[in-house]
Coordinates of C-alpha atoms and ligand atoms in Angstrom, one line a residue:
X1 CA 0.0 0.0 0.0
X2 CA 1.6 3.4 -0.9
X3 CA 1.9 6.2 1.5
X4 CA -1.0 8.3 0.1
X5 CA -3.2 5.0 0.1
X6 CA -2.6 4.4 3.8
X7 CA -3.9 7.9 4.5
X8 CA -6.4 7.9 2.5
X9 CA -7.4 4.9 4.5
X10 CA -6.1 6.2 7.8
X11 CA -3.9 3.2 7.9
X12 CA -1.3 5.6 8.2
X13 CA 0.7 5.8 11.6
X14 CA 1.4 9.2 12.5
X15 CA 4.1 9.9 14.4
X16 CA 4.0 13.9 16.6
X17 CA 7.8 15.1 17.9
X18 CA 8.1 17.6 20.7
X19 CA 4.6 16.5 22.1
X20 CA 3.9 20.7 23.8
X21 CA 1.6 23.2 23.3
X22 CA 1.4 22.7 19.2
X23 CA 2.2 18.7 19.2
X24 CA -0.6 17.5 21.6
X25 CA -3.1 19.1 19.4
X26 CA -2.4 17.7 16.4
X27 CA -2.2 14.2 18.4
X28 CA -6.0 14.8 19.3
X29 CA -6.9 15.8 15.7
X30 CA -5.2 13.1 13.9
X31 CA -6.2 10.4 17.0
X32 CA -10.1 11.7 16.8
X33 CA -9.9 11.5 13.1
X34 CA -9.3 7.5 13.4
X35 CA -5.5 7.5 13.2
X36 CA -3.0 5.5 15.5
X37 CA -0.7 7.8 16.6
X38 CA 2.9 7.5 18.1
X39 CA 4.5 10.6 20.0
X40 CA 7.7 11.2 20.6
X41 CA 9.7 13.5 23.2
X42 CA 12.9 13.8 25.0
X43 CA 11.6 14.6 27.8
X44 CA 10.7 11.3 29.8
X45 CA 8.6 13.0 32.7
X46 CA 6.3 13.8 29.9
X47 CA 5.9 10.6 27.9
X48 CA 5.5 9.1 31.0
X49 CA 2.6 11.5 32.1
X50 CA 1.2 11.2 28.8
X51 CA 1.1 7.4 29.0
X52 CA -0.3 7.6 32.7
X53 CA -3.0 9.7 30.6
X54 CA -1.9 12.7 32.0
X55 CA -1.9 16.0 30.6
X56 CA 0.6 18.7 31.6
X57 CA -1.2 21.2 29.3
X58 CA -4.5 22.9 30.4
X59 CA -6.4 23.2 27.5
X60 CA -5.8 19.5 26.8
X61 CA -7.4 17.8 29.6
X62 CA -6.3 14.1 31.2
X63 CA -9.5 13.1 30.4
X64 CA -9.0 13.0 27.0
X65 CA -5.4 11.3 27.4
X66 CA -6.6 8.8 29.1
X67 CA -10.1 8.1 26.5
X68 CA -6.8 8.0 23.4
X69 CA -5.0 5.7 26.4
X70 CA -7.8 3.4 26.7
X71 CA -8.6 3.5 23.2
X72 CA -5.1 2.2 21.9
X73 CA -5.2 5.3 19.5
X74 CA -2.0 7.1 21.1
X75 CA 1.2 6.0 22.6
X76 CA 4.2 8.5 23.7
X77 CA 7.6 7.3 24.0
X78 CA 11.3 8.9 24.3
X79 CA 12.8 6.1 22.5
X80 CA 13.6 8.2 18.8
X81 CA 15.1 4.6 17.4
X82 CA 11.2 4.5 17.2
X83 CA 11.2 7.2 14.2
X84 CA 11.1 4.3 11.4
X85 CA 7.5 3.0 12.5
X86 CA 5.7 6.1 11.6
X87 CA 4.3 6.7 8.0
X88 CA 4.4 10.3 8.2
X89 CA 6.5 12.1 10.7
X90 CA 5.1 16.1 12.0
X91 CA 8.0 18.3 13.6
X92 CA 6.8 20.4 16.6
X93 CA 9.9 21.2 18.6
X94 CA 11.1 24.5 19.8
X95 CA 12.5 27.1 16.9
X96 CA 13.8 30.2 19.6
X97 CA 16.4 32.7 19.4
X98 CA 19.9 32.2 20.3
X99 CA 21.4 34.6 23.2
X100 CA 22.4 36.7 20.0
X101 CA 18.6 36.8 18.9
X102 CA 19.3 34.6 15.9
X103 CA 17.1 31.8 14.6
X104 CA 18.7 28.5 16.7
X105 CA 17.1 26.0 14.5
X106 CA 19.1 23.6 16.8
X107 CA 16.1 21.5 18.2
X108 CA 15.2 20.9 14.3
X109 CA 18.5 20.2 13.1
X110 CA 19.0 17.6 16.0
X111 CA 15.4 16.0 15.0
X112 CA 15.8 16.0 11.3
X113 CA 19.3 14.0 12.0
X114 CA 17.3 11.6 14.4
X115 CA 14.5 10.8 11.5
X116 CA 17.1 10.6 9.0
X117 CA 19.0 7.9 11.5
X118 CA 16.2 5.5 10.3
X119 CA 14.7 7.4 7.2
X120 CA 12.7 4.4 5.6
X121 CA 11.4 4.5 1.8
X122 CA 7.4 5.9 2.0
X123 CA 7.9 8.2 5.0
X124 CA 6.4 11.6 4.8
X125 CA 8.0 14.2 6.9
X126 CA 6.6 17.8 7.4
X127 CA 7.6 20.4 9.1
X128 CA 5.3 22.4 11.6
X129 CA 7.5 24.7 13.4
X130 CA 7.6 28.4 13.3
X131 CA 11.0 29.0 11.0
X132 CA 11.8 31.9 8.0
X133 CA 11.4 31.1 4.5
X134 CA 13.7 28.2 3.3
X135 CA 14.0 26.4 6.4
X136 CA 12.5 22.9 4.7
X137 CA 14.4 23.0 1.7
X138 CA 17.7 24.3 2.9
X139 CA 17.9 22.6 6.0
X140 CA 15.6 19.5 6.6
X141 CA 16.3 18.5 3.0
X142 CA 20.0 18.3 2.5
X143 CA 20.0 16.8 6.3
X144 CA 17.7 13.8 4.8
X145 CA 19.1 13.2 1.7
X146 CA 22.4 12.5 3.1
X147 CA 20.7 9.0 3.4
X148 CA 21.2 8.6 0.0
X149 CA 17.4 8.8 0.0
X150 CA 15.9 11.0 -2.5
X151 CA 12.5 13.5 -2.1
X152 CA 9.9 12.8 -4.4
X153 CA 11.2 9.4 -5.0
X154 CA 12.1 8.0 -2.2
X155 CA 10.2 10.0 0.4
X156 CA 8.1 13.1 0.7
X157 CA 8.9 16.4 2.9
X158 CA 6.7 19.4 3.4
X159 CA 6.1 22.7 5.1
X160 CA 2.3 22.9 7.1
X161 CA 2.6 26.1 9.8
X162 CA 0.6 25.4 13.0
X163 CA -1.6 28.0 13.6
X164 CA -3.0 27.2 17.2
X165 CA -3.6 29.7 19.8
X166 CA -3.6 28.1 23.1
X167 CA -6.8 29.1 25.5
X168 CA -9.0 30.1 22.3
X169 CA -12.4 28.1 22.9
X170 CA -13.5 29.5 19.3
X171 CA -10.8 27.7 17.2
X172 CA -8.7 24.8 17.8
X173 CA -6.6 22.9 15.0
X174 CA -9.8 21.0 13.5
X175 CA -11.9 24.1 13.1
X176 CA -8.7 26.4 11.4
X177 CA -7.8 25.4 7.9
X178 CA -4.3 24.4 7.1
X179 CA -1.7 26.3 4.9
X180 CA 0.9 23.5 3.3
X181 CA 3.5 23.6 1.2
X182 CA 6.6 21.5 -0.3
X183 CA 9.7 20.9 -1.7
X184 CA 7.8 18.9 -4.5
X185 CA 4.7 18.2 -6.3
X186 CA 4.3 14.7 -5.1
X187 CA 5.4 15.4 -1.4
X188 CA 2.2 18.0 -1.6
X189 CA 0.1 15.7 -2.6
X190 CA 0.5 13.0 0.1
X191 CA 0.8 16.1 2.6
X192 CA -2.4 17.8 1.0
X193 CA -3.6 14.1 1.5
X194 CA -3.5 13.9 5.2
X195 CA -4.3 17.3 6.5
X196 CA -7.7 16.8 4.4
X197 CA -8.7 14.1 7.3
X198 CA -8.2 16.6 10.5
X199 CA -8.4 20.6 9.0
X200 CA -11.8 22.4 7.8
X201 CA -10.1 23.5 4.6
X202 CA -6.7 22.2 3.5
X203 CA -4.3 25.3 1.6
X204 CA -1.9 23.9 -0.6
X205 CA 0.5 26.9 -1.6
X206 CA 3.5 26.7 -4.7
X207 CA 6.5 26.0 -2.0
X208 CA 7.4 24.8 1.4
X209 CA 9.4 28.2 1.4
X210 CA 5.4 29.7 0.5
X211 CA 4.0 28.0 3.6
X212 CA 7.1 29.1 6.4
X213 CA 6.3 32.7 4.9
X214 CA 2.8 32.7 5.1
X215 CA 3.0 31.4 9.0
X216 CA 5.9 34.5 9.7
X217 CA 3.6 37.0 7.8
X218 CA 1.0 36.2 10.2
X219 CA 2.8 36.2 13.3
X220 CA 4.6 39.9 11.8
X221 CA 1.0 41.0 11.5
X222 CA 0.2 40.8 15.2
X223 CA 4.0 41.8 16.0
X224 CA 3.4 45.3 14.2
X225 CA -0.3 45.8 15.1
X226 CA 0.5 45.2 18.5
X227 CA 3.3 47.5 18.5
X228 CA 1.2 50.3 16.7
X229 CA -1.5 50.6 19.7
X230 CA 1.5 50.4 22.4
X231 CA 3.0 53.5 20.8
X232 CA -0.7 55.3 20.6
X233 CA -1.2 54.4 24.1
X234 CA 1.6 56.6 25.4
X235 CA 0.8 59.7 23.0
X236 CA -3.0 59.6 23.6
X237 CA -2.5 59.1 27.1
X238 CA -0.7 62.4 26.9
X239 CA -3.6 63.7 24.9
X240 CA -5.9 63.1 27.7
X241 CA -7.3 60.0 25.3
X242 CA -7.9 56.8 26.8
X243 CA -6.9 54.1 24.1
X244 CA -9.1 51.6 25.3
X245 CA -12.6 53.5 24.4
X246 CA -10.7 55.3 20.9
X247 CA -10.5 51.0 20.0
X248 CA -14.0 50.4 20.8
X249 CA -15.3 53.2 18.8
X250 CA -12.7 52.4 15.7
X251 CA -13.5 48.8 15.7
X252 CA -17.7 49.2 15.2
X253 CA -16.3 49.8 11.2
X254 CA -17.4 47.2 9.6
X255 CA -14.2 46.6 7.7
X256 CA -10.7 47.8 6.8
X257 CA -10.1 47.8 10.7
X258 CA -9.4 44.8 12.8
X259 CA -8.6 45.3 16.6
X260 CA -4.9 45.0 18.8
X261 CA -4.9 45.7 22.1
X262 CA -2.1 47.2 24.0
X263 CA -0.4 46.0 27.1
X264 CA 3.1 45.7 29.3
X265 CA 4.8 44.4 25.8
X266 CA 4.8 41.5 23.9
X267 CA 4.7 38.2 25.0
X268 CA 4.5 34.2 23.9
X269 CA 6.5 31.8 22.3
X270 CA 5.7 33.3 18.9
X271 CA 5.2 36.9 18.6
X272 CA 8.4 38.2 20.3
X273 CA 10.3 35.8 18.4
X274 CA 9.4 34.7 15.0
X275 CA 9.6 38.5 13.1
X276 CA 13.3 38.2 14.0
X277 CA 13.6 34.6 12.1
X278 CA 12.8 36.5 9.1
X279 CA 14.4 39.8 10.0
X280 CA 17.6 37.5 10.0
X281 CA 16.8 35.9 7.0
X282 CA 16.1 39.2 5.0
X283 CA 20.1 40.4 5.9
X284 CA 21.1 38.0 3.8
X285 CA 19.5 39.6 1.1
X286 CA 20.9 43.3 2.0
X287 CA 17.2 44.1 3.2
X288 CA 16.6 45.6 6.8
X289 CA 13.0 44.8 7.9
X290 CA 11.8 48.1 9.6
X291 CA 9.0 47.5 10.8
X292 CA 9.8 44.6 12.4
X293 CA 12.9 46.1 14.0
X294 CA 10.9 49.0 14.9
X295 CA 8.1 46.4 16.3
X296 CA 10.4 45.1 19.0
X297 CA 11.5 48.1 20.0
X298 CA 7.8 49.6 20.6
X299 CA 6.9 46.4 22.3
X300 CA 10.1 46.2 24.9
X301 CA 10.0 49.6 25.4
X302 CA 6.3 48.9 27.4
X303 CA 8.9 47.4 30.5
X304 CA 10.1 50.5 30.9
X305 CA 7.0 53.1 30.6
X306 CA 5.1 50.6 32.9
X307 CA 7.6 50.3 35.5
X308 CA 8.1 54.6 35.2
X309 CA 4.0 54.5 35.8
X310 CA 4.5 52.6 39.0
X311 CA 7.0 55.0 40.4
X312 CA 5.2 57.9 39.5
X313 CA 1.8 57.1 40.8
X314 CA 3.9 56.1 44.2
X315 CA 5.0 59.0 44.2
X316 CA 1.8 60.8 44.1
X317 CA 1.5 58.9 47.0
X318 CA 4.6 60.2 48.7
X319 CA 6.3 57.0 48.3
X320 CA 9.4 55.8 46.9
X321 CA 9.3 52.7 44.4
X322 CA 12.4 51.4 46.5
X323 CA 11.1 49.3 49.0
X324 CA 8.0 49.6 47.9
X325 CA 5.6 46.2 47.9
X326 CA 4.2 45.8 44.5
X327 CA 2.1 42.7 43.7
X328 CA 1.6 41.5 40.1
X329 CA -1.2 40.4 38.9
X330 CA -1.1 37.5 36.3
X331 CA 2.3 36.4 35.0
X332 CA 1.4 33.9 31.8
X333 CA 1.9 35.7 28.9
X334 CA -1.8 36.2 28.1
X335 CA -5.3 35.6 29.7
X336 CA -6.3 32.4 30.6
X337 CA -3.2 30.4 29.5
X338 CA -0.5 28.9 32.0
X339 CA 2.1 29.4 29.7
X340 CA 4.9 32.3 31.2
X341 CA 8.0 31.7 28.2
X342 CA 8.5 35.0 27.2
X343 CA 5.4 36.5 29.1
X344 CA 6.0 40.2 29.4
X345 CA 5.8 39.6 33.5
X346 CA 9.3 39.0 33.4
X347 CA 11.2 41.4 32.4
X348 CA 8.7 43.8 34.0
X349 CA 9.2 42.2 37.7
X350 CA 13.4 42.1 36.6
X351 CA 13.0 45.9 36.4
X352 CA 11.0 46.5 39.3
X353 CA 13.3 44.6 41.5
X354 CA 16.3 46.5 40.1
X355 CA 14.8 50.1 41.3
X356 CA 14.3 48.3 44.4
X357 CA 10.8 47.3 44.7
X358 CA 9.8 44.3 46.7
X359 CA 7.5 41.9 44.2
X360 CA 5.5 39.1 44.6
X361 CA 2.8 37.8 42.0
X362 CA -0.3 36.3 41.8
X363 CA -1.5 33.7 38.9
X364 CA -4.2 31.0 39.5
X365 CA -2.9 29.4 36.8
X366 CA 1.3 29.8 37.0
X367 CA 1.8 28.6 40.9
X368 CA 5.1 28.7 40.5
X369 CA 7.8 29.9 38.3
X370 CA 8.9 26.9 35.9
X371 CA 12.6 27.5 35.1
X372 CA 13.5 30.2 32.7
X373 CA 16.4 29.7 30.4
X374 CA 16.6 33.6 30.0
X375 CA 15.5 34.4 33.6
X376 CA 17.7 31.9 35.7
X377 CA 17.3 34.0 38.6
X378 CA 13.7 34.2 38.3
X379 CA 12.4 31.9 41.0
X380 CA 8.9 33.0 42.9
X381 CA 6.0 31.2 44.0
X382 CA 1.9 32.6 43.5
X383 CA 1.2 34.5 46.6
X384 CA -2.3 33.4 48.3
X385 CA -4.8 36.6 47.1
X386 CA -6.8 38.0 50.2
X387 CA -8.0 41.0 51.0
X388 CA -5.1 41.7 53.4
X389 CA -2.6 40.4 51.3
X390 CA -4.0 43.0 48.8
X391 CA -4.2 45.6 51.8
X392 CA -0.9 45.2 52.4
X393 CA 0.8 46.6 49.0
X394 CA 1.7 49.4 48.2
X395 CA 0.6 48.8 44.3
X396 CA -0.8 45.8 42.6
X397 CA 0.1 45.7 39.2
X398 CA -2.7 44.0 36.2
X399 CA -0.6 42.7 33.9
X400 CA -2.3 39.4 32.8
X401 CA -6.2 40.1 33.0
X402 CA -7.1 36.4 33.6
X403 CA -11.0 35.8 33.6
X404 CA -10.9 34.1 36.9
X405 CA -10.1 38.1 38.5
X406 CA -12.9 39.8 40.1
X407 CA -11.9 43.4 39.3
X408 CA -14.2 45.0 41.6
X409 CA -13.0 43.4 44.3
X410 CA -9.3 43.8 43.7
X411 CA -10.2 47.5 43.2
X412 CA -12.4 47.7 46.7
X413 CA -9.0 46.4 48.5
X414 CA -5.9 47.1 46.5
X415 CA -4.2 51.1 47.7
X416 CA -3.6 51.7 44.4
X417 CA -4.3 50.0 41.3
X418 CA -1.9 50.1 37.7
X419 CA -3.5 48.4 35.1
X420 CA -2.3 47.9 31.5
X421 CA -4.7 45.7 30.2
X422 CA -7.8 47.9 30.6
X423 CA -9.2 45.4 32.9
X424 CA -11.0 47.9 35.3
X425 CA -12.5 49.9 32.7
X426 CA -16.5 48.9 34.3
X427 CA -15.1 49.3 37.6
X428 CA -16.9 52.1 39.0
X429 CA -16.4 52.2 42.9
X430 CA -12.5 53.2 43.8
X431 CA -11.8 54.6 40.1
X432 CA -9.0 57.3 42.4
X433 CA -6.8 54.3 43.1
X434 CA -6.6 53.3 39.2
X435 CA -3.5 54.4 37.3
X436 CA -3.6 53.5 33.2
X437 CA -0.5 52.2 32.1
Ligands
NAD501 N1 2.7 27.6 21.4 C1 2.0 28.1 20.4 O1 1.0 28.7 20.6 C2 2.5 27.9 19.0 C3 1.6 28.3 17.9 C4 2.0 28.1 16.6 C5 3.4 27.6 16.3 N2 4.2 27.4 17.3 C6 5.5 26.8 17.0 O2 5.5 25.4 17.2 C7 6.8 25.0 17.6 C8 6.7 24.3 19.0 O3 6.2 25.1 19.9 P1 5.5 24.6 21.3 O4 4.9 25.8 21.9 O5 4.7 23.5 21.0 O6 6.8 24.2 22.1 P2 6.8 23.3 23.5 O7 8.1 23.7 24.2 O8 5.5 23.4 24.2 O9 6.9 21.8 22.9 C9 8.1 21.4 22.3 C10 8.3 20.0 22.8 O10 9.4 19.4 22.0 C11 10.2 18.6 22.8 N3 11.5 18.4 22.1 C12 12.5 19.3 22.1 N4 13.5 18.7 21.3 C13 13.1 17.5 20.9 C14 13.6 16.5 20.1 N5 14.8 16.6 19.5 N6 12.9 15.4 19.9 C15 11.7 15.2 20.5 N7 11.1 16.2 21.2 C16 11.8 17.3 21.4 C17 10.2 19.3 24.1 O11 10.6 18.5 25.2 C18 8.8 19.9 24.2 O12 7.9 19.0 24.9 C19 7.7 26.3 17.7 O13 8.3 26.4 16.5 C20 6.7 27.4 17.8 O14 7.1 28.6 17.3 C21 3.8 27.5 18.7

């Protein structure tokens, strides 16, 4: 039976590598759609909660581990001399920046070396991390071939950009359709082939390169938009404009506008990271990406102005930041999620502490800090939120507006309240102690 046949006929084993926040969900969609599934990961305290059908992500719950558990339709292991079982092989390990904020395609070069270790004739590989144009063919490919192996004839590789977003109830991976792309016409087809069981819509573009730039243009989108509202904040602010209501107003047009936010930065695994992939990429075509460069520093720059906000509205209260107790609310890097990597928390409560503040943080959903590759001195634990403990600050700090927060009654017992998400915008009793930042 030929590749395309067994997914056609979901006799296809699909094998998931780096089983986190973008490989679990594709194990549900391909496992719900009637495949056999195999996951992979080096980390054994996960394939070994995954095959006690436990979950260690909250919007995938256990219960669902353990009905694909019972079910014989998913297995994890950390045993990568497993790779040559699999019919079609999707890559979902990290893609971040090196200390130098350069693309440190490191995890993929390591994997692609481990699936060409036992690279079998029929085998379908594809690509599903965040990476700038080319990565696929420049990379994955020569790394593959070295087998002696050829694409197209003796295996198939493609691009497919994950486009989840973690804590969204409205779409998960079956209900968003899926961009792919590849290195050649036949590996499209078989990849065309299997997205059609688990997305709404399958998009087959002209090249894997096509795909890995359609994913970065997206994520640039949000990058830019983002920054663009950050840096209207501060200048309507000073116009006596509040951001939030000039938003609401723009976005009743029913087209041509399409709503950002602003906040303490930028945050995620994707959006502080993935413009710079391409930014890197565009040097070595003598291009300088602007508005991405200028992007990142709109969004950083939000540490600093929110931080100055603190210190100034203590000092409308006669107090010095320095020593000062300052409690943040919410750490992950957005509402509802318990994700923290590259949450703008962190670099806000590193500056705070450096002018001398004394922070703690509250987050029903972080309890305590995981380690932080670029924070290794970052170690703090959820404080219990009571009315004393919130008495006893000298500001709280909103910087994640989780949906489990009762503003009101953070605003009836907080001193003094800086908020940068908008959160207590229908709070109407203690609107004195609210600073906008
Ligand atoms: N998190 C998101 O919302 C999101 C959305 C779209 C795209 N992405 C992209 O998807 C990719 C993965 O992101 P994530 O958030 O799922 O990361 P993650 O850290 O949650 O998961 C990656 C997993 O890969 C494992 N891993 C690392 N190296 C491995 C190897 N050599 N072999 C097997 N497993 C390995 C890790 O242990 C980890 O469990 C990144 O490129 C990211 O940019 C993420």
């Amino acid at each position: 039976m030929t590749t395309l046949e067994k997914v056609r006929t979901k006799k296809a084993l699909v094998g998931v590598i780096g089983l986190g926040y973008v490989g679990l969900p594709l194990v549900r969609a391909f496992a719900r759609a009637g495949f056999r599934v195999l996951g992979f990961d080096v980390d054994p305290k996960k394939v070994k909660a995954l095959n006690a059908g436990r979950s260690y992500i909250k919007h995938i719950p256990s219960s669902l581990i353990r009905e694909l558990r019972r079910a014989g339709t998913f297995e994890a292991t950390d045993d990568l001399g497993r790779l040559a079982e699999p019919d079609c092989i999707l890559i979902c390990v990290p893609t971040p920046l090196s200390p130098t904020r350069e693309p440190d395609l490191t995890f993929v070069k390591r994997t692609a070396g481990a699936i060409a270790d036992r690279l079998r004739p029929g085998q379908l590989i594809v690509l599903e991390s965040t990476t700038y144009p080319g990565t696929t063919r420049e990379v994955l490919q020569p790394i593959l071939e070295k087998t002696g192996l050829k694409v197209g004839r003796d295996f198939y590789l493609a691009y497919s950009p994950e486009r989840e977003d973690p804590g969204n109830p409205t779409y998960q991976m079956e209900s968003i359709p899926k961009v792919v792309g590849a290195v050649e016409p036949k590996s499209l087809k078989v990849a065309v082939a299997l997205y059609e069981q688990v997305a709404p819509r399958v998009v087959p573009v002209s090249s894997a390169d096509a795909a890995e730039a359609s994913k970065i243009l997206e994520n640039i989108y949000r990058a830019v938009n983002i920054a663009l509202v950050n840096e209207l904040k501060v200048l309507f602010d000073k116009m006596g404009l509040d951001i939030w209501e000039i938003i609401e107003a723009a976005k009743t047009k029913p087209f041509g506008y399409h709503a950002f936010y602003p906040g303490p930065g930028w945050g995620g695994h994707c959006i502080p990271i993935d413009p710079f992939y391409l930014a890197w990429k565009a040097r070595q075509f003598g291009v300088t990406t602007h508005f991405i460069e200028r992007a990142g520093e709109v969004n950083v720059s939000m540490t600093e102005f929110v931080a100055q906000r603190i210190a100034q509205a203590l000092n409308q209260r006669r107090k010095p930041l320095k020593g000062s107790k300052v409690l943040v609310l919410g750490v992950a890097y957005k509402r509802d999620v318990d994700d923290i990597r590259e949450s703008p928390a962190l670099p806000l409560i590193e500056r705070l502490q450096e002018l001398g503040a004394r922070v703690s943080y509250h987050d029903p959903h972080i309890p305590v800090f995981p380690s932080l590759r670029e924070h290794p001195d970052l170690k703090m634990k959820s404080v219990k939120l009571t009315p004393a403990a919130l008495r006893r600050q000298d500001a709280v700090v909103i910087v994640t507006d989780h949906s489990a927060y009762d503003w009101d009654w953070v605003a009836e017992h907080a001193p003094l309240i800086v908020d940068t998400r908008g959160a207590t915008r229908s709070v109407t009793r203690g609107r004195k102690k609210i600073v906008k930042a």
